[in-house]
XYZ file of C-alpha atoms in Angstrom:
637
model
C -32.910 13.280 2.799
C -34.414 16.563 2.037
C -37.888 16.052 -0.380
C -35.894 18.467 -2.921
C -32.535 16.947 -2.514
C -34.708 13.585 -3.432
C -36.726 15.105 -6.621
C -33.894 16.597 -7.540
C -31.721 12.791 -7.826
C -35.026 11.776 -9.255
C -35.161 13.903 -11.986
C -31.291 14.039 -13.086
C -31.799 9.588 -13.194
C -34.932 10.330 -15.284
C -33.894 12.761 -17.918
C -30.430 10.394 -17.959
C -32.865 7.433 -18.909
C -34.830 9.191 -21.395
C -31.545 10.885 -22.891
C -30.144 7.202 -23.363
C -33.143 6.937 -25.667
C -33.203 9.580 -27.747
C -29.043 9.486 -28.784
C -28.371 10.549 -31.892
C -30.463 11.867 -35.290
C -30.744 8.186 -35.680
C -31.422 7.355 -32.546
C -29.983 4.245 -30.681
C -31.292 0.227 -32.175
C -31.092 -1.406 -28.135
C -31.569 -4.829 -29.464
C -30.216 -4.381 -33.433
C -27.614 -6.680 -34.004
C -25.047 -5.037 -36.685
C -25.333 -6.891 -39.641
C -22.013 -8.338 -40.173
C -18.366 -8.368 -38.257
C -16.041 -5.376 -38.655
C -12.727 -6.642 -39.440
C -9.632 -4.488 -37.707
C -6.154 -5.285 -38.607
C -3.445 -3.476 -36.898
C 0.061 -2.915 -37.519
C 2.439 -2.137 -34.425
C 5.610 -3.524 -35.949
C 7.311 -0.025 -36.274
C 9.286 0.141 -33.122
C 11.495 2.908 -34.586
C 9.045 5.575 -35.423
C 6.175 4.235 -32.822
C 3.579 4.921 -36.089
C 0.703 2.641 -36.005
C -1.237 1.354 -39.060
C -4.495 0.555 -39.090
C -7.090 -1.077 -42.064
C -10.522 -1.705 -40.817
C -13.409 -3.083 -42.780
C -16.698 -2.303 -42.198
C -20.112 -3.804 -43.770
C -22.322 -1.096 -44.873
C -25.339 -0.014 -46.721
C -25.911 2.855 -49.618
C -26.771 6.137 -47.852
C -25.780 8.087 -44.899
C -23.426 6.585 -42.099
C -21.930 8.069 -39.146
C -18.996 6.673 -37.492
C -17.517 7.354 -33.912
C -14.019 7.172 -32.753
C -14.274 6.428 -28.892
C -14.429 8.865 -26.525
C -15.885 8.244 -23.375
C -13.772 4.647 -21.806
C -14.887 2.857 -18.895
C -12.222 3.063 -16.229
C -11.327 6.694 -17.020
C -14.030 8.326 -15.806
C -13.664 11.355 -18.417
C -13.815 11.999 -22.083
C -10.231 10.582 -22.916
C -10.551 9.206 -26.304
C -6.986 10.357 -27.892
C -8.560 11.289 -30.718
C -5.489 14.018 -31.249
C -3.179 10.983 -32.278
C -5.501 9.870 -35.441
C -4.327 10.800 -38.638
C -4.044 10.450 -42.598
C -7.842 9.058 -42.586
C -8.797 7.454 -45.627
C -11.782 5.409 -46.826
C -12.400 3.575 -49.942
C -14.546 1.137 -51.474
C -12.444 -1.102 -53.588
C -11.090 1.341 -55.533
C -13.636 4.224 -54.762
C -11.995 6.984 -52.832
C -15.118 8.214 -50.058
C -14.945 11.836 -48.823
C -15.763 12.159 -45.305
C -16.524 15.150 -43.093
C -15.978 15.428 -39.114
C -19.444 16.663 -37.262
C -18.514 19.991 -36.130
C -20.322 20.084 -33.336
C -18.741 16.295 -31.927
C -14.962 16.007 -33.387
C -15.517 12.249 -32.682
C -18.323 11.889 -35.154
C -17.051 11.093 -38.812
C -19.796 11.558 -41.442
C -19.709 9.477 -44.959
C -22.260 9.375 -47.997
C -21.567 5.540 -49.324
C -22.531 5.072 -52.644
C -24.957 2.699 -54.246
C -24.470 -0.719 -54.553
C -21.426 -0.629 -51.766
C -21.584 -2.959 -49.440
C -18.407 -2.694 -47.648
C -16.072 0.395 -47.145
C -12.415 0.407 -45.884
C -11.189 2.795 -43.658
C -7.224 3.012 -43.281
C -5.360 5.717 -41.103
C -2.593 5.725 -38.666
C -2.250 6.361 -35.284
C 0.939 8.737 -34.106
C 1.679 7.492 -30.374
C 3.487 10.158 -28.398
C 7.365 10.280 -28.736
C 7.388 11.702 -25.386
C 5.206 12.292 -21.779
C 4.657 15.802 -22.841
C 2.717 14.583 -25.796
C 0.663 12.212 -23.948
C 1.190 8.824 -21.975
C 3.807 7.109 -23.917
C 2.657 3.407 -24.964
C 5.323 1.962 -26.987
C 9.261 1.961 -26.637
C 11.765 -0.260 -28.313
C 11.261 -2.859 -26.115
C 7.653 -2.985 -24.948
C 4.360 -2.041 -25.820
C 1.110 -1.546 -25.016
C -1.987 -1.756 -27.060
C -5.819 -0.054 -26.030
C -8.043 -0.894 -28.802
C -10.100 2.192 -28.455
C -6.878 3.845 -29.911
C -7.631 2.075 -33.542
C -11.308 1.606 -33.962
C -14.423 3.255 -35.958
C -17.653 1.862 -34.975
C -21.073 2.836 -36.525
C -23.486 4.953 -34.600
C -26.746 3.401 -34.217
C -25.740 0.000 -31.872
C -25.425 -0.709 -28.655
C -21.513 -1.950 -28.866
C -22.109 -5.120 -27.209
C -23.695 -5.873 -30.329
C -21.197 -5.372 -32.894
C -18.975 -7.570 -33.442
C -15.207 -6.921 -34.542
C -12.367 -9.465 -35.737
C -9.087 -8.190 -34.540
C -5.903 -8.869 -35.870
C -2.349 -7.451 -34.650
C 1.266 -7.449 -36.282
C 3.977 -7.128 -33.891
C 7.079 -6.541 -34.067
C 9.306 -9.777 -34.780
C 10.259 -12.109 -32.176
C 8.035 -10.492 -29.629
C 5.234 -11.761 -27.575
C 2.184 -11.218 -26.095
C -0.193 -10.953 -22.914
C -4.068 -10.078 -23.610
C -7.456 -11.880 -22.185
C -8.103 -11.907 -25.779
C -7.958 -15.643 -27.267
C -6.264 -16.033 -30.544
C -8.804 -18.014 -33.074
C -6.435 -20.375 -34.236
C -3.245 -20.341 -31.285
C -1.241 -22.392 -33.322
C -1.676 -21.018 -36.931
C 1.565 -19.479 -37.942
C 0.994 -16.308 -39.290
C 1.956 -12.550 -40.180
C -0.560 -11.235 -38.274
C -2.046 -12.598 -35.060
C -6.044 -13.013 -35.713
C -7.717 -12.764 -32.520
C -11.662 -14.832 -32.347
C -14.495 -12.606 -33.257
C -15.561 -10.963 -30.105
C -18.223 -7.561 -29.317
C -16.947 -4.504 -29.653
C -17.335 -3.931 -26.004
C -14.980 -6.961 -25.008
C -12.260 -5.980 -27.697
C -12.283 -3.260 -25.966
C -11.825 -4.136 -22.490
C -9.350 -6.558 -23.269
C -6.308 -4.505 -24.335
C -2.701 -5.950 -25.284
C 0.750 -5.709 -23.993
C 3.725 -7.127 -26.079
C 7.342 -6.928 -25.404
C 10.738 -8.763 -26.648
C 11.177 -9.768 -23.078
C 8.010 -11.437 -21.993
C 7.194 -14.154 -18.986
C 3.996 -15.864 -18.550
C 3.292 -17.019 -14.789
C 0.556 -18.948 -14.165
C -1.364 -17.644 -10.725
C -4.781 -19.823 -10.568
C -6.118 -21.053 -7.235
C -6.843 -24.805 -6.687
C -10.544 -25.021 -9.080
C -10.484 -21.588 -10.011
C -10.557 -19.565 -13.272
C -7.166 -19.529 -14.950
C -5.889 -16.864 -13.555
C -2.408 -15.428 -15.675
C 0.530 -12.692 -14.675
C 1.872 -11.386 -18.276
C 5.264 -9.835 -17.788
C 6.824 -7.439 -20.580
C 10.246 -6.335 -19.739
C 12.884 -4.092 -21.469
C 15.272 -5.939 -19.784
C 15.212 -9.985 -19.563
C 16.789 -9.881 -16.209
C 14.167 -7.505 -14.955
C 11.852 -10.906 -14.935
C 13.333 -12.228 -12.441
C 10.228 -12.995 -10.304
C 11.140 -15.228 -7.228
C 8.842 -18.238 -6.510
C 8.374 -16.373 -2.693
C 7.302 -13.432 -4.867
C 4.640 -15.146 -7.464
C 3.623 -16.939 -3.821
C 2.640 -13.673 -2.767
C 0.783 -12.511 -5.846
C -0.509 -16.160 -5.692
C -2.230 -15.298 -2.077
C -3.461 -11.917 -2.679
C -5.635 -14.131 -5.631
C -7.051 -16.081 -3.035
C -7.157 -13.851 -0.439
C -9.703 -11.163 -3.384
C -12.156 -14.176 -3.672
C -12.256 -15.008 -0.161
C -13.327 -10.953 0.754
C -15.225 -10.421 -2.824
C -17.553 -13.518 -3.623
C -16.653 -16.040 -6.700
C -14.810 -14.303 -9.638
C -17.111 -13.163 -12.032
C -14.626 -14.185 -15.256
C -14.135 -16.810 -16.920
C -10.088 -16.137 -17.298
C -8.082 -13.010 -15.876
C -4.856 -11.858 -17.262
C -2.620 -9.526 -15.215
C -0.378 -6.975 -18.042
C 2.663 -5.985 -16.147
C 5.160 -3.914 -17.849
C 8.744 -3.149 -16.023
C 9.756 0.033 -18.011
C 11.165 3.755 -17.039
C 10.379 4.477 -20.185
C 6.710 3.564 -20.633
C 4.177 5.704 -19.228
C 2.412 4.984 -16.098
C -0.693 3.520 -15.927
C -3.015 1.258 -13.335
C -6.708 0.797 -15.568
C -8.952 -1.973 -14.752
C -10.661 -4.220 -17.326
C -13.283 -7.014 -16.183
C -10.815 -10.217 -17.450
C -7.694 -7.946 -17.291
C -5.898 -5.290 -15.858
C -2.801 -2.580 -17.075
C -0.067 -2.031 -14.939
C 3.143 -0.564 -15.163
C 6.106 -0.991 -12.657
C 9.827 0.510 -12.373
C 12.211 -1.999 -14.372
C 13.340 -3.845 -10.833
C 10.461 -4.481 -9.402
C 11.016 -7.808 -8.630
C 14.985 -7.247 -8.479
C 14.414 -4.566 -5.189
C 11.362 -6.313 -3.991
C 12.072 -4.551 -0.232
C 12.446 -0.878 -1.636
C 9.146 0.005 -3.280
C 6.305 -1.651 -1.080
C 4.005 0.752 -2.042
C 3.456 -0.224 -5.538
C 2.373 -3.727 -4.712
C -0.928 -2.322 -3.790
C -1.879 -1.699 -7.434
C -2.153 -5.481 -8.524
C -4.631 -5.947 -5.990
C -6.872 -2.518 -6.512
C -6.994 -2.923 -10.139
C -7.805 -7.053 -9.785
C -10.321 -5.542 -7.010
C -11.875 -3.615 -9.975
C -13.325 -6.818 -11.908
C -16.049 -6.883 -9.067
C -16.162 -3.559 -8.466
C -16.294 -0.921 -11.369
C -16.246 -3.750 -14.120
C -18.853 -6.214 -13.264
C -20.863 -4.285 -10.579
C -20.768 -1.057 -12.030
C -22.641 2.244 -11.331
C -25.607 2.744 -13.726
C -24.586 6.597 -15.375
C -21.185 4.987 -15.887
C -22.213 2.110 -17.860
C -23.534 3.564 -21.631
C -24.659 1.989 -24.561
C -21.533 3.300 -26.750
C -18.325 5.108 -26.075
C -19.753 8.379 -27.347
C -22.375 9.082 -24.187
C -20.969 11.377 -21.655
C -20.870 9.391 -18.298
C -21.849 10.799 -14.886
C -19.098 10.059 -12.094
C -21.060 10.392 -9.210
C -21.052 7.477 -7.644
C -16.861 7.005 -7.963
C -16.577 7.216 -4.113
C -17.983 3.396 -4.873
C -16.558 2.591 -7.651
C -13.098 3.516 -6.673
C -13.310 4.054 -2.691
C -14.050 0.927 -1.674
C -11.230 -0.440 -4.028
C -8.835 2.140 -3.165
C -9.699 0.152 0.527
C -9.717 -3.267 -0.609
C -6.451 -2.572 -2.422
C -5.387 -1.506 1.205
C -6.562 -4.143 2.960
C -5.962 -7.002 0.324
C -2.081 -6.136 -0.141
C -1.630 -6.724 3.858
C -4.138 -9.830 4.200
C -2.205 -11.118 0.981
C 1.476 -10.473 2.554
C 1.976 -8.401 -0.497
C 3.718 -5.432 2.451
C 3.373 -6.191 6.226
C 0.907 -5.314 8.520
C 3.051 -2.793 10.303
C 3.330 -1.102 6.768
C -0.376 -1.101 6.003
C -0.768 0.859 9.425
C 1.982 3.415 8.507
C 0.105 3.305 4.932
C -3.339 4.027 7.108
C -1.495 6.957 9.349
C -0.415 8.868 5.796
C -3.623 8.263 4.217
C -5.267 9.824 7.050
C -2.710 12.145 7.414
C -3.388 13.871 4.071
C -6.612 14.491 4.730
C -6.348 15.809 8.224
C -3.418 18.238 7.417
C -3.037 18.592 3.440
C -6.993 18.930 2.323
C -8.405 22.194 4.338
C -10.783 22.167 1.071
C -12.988 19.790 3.016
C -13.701 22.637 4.725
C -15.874 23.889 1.337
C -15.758 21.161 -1.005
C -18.141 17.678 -0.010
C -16.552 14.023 -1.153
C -19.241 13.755 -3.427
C -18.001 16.864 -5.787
C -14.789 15.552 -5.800
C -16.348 12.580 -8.177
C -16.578 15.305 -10.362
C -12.679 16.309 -10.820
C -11.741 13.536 -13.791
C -14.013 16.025 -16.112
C -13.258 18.972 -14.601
C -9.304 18.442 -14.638
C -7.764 15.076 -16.400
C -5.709 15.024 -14.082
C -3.074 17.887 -14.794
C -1.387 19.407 -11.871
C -3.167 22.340 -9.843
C -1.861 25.085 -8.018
C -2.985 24.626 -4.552
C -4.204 20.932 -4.679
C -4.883 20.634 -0.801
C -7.588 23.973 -1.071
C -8.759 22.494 -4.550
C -8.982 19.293 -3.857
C -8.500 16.556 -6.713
C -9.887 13.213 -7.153
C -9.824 12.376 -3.188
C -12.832 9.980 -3.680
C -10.071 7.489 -3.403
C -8.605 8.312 -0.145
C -11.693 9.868 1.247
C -13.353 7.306 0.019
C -10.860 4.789 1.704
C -11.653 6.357 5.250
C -15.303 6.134 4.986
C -15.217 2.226 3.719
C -13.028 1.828 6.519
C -15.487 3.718 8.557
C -18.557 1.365 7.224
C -16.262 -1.735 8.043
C -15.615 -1.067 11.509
C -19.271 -0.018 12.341
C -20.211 -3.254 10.785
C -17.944 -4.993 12.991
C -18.576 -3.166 16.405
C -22.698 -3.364 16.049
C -21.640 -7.245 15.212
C -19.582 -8.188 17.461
C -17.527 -8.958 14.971
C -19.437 -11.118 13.566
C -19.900 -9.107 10.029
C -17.891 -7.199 8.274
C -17.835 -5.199 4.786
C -16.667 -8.355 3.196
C -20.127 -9.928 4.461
C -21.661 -6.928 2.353
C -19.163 -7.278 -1.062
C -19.987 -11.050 -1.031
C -23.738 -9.945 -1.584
C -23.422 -7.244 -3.564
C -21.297 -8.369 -6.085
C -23.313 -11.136 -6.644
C -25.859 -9.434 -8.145
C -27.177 -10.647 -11.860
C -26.234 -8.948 -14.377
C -28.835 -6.355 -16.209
C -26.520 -4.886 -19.465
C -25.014 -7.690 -20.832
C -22.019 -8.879 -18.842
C -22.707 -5.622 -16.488
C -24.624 -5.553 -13.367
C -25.851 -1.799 -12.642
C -26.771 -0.069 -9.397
C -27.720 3.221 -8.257
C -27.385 4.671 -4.681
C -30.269 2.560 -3.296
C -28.609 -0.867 -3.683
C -25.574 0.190 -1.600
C -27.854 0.964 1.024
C -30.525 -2.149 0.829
C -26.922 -4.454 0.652
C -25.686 -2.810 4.118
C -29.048 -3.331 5.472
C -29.204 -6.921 5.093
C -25.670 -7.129 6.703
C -26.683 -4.569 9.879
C -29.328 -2.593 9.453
C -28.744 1.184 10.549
C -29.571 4.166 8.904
C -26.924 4.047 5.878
C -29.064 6.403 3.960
C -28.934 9.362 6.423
C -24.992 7.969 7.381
C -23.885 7.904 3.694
C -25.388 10.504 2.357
C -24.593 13.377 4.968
C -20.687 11.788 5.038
C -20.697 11.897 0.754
C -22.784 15.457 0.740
C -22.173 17.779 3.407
C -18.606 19.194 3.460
C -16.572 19.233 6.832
C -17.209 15.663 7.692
C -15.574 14.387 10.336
C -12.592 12.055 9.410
C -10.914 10.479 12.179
C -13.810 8.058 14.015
C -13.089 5.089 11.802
C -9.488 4.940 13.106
C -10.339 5.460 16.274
C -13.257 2.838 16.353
C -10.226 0.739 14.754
C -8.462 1.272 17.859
C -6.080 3.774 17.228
C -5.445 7.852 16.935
C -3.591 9.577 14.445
C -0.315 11.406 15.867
C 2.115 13.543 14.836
C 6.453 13.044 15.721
C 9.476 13.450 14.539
C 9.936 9.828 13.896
C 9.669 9.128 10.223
C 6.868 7.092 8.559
C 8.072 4.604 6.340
C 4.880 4.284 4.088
C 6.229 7.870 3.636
C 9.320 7.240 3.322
C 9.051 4.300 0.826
C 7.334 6.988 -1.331
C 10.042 9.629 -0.819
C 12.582 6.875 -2.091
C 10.455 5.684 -4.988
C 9.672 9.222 -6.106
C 13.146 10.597 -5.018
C 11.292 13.802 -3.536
C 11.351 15.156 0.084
C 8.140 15.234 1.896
C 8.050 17.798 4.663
C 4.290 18.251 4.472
C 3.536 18.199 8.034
C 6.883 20.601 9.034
C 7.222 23.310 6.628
C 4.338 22.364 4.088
C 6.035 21.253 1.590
C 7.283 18.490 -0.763
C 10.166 18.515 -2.855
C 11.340 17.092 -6.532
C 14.345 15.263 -7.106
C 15.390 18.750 -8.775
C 14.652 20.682 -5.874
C 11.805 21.975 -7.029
C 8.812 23.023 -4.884
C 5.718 20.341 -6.418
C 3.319 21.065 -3.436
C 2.893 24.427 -1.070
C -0.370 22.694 1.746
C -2.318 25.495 1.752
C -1.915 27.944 5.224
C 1.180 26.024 6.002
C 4.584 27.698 7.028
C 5.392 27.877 3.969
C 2.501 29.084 2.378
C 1.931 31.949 5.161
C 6.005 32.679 4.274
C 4.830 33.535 0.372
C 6.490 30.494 -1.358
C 4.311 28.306 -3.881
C 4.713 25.292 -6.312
C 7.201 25.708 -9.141
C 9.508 27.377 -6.812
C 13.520 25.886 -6.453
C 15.526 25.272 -3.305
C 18.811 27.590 -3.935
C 20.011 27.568 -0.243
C 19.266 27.168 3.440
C 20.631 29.508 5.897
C 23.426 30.494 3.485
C 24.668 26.917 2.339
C 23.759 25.707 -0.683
C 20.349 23.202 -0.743
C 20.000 19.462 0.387
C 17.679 17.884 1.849
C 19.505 16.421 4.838
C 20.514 20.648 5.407
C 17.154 21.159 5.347
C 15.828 18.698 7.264
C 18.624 19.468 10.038
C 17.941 23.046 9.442
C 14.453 22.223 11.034
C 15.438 20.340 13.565
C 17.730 23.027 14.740
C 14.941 25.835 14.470
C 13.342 24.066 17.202
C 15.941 25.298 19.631
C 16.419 29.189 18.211
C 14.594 31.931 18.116
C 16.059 33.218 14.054
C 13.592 31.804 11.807
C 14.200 29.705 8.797
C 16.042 30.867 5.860
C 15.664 29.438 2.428
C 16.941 31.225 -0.648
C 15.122 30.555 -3.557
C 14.058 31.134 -7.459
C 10.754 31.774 -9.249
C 10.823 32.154 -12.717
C 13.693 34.692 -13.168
C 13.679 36.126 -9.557
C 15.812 35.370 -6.533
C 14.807 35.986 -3.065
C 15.485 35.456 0.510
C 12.211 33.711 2.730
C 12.152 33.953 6.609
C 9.767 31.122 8.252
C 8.888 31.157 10.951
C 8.639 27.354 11.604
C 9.898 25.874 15.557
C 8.066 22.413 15.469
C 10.711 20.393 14.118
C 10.271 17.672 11.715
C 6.395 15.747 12.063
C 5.112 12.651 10.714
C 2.029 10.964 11.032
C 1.472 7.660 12.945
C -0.793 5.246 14.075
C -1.339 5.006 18.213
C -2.854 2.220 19.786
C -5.792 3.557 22.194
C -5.343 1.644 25.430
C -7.852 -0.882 26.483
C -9.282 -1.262 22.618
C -9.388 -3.814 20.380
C -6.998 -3.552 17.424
C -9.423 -3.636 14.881
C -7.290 -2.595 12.020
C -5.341 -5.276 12.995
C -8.576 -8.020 12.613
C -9.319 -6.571 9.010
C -5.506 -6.836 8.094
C -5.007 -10.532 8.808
C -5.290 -13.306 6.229
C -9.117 -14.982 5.736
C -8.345 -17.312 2.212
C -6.061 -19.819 4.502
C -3.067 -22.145 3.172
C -3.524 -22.730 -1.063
């Protein structure tokens, strides 16, 4: 690396470090211990009107105090507090009305003057969830919910948040139940409201809540293992119909994430699963549990949606990596220090890759699927990001701050967060390096067995920077993984395609469809004709993505744009699709009439390739390495 490039890394760790130190007017107590335990009772009981209600008490001392609604969560990778949805904030001592103004130069800061001889305030306000997605993520219907702690709690500036402590409570609605790696302090104490033990504020955190009316508890703990819990929440009782071949499967892909990660570093894990349409999505890792949302039959039509079963195991993936092991600028001391995503490709590459590779070695989706799943990984890349050409991985780490994840106009030029499938390729690059200078001997599980078991430095955390990713590969096969890593993260242009081909196989292009591809199409109900025309298509015919210097593209048409008709006949996909097909054979270019805003025209593309897919081929004479880091390692339960 370049002695600038160096001082420069240098310097940006350093003045992070020193930053850390100097937080605030009041600066930041490491070791302080807050005196006392904040008490936090929550309301969720209004299913009707979604309205949360919130009274939190807070031991405090005469004078100034600052308070901070979170902003900054672990697992979000951008300032995401929904700080939007608090409202009617009150605070009182007894019955002392306190006036309270918000910083305005950090809307998250809330400033109070307590009075004398107060020695504990009460703050009471209400959180609005959204009514609908255009609001914001919706997180509670009539039937399920789902609760993020972050979303009701003040916390006093001045403390490291592993070192206050908070005593939750939570009403919900009647006669439902819940799922949470939270432990209730009494389990059998009848009561309005369900009192949670006394925990930090940095575990209440991580350890949100889902409730439901329909709820299943299935118990998925290998032989001398950690309990290990899937927590179902249903709208529908008959949408928990989980077969026992089905838990066996979620059963393996447990055993199958210790076997290729090391020992689990919890002491319990609960899987939240909620089968809604009407809940919004969400995948978010927590070190003892995880958030996940599914369509209402995913257990009912196990065989149509094989895609999604690769969530369970990234986001369980995620307690090692992200949540225990975790990059040093995204751990902070509170919820209110910006974090630096730089080392995401990490954080949530290599999961993005175990996810991959767990959900096939699991039986979770068959081998022959991860390979298609491989082919249209690879695929996007190769045909649907030209801004590799300009953009490096390692800015893409970047995008969570830059966008939250709202739709762009030319996302293959742009880019977006494609640290996860870029950063898929090159841990699937380091894997089959490891194995070829190894004979196959060692393997990237050899190096997540080590790393990962590294002791933890910030409380339950274990940090690293860029260094201990290289010093881990080292010990497993020593190369230059420096000079390797850094030009493949840096430099833009990389090349992409090597790993597979090491793996035994080149990416090809036919009119044979791909059914990784096609299980999203059905899941999604759009038409993906990326590698044909350049385009994909909504359920309401409505152009969602234009690849950048595609046939379409070059033919003037861009997102937002709807299908009217092809070649005079009014739109389907099947016309289209046959439309293609038949422009292989003629020399009259495609027709498509369509609508932008409120004008109609007629576009001409010129498009003779017929319909393309990607696939996997086997190179002849190599070793089917893909094959090797697909197959099952945790053997019969």
């Amino acid at each position: 690396m370049p002695a600038c490039a160096a001082t420069r890394r240098f310097n940006r760790g350093a003045l992070f470090a020193v930053w850390l130190v100097l937080l605030g007017p009041q600066g930041l107590a490491q070791g302080a211990r807050f005196p006392g335990v904040i008490g936090l009772q929550v309301d969720v009981s209004d299913v009707e009107r979604r309205i949360w209600r919130v009274s939190e008490t807070i031991p405090v001392k005469p004078g100034r105090l600052s308070l901070f609604y979170p902003q900054w969560l672990p697992g979000k990778h951008a300032a995401r507090g929904p700080i939007d949805q608090l409202a009617g904030l009150l605070f009182h001592a007894g019955d002392r009305r306190i006036a309270w103004q918000r910083d305005p130069s950090n809307v998250y800061r809330f400033e109070l003057q307590v009075p004398a001889g107060v020695a504990q305030i009460t703050a009471e306000f209400q959180v609005a969830t959204p009514q609908t997605a255009e609001q914001e993520r919706v997180v509670a219907t009539a039937g399920v919910l789902g609760l993020q702690w972050n979303q009701v709690v003040l916390y006093p500036e001045g403390y490291v948040v592993r070192n206050i402590p908070v005593q939750a409570s939570v009403k919900l609605p009647s006669g439902w139940r819940h799922g949470s790696a939270l432990r209730l302090a009494s389990p059998d104490a009848p009561a309005e409201f369900l009192n949670f033990a006394t925990v930090p504020l940095e575990v209440l955190i991580d350890s949100p809540l889902f409730a439901g009316r329909q709820y299943r508890q299935i118990d998925l703990t290998p032989a001398g293992s950690p309990p290990v819990t899937l927590n179902v929440v249903a709208e529908e009782a008959a949408d928990l119909a989980a077969t026992e071949a089905q838990i066996g499967l979620h059963r393996a892909m447990v055993r199958e994430t210790y076997a290729a990660l090391g020992p689990p570093r919890f002491e319990h894990y609960d899987f939240l699963l909620v089968l809604s349409s009407s809940f919004g999505s969400i995948g978010l890792e927590h070190h003892r549990s995880t958030e996940i949302s599914q369509a209402p039959a995913f257990f009912r039509s196990w065989d149509e949606d094989l895609g999604s079963r690769e969530v369970l195991a990234h986001e369980f993936a995620h307690s090692w990596n992200g949540k225990y092991r975790r990059p040093a600028r995204l751990w902070t001391p509170h919820y209110n220090t910006p974090m630096q995503d730089d080392l995401l490709w990490v954080y949530e590459g290599m999961t993005q890759y175990y996810g991959m590779v767990l959900a096939a070695r699991a039986g979770m989706w068959p081998q022959s699927f991860g390979r298609d799943d491989w082919a249209a990984t690879a695929a996007v890349l190769d045909r649907k990001r030209p801004g590799r050409s300009w953009r490096a991985l390692a800015d893409t780490t970047f995008q969570p701050v830059i966008t939250p994840r709202r739709p762009l106009a030319w996302v293959g030029w742009q880019r977006t967060e494609d640290y996860y499938t870029e950063g898929a390729m090159l841990w699937l690059d380091v894997d089959t390096r490891l194995r070829e200078m190894t004979g196959g001997r060692r393997s990237l599980d050899d190096f997540a067995r080590l790393f990962f078991a590294a002791p933890a430095d910030q409380g339950q955390v274990s940090t690293y920077e860029f260094a201990a990713v290289v010093r881990a590969l080292n010990a497993v096969a020593p190369l230059d993984w420096n000079g390797f890593l850094r030009t493949r993260v840096d430099s833009a242009g990389q090349p992409l395609l090597d790993a597979l081909e090491r793996a035994g196989f080149t990416l090809a292009y036919s009119n044979q469809p791909n059914p990784a591809i096609v299980d999203s199409e059905r899941t999604s109900r759009s038409t993906d004709l990326s590698y044909s025309l350049g385009i994909v298509i909504s359920r309401d015919n409505v152009l969602t993505e234009v690849v950048w210097e595609g046939p379409a593209f070059k033919a003037g048409l861009t997102t937002n744009t709807t299908l009217i008709a092809v070649n005079g006949r009014a739109y389907s996909a099947d016309l289209l699709k046959g439309a293609i097909t038949e422009a292989a054979a003629s020399p009259a270019p495609l027709e498509l009439l369509v609508r932008n805003q409120d004008r109609f025209r007629t576009v001409r593309i010129e498009y003779r390739e017929g319909l393309r897919y990607p696939h996997l081929v086997p190179i002849e004479g190599r070793v089917d390495m893909l094959g090797a880091i697909m197959a099952p390692r945790a053997g019969a339960p």
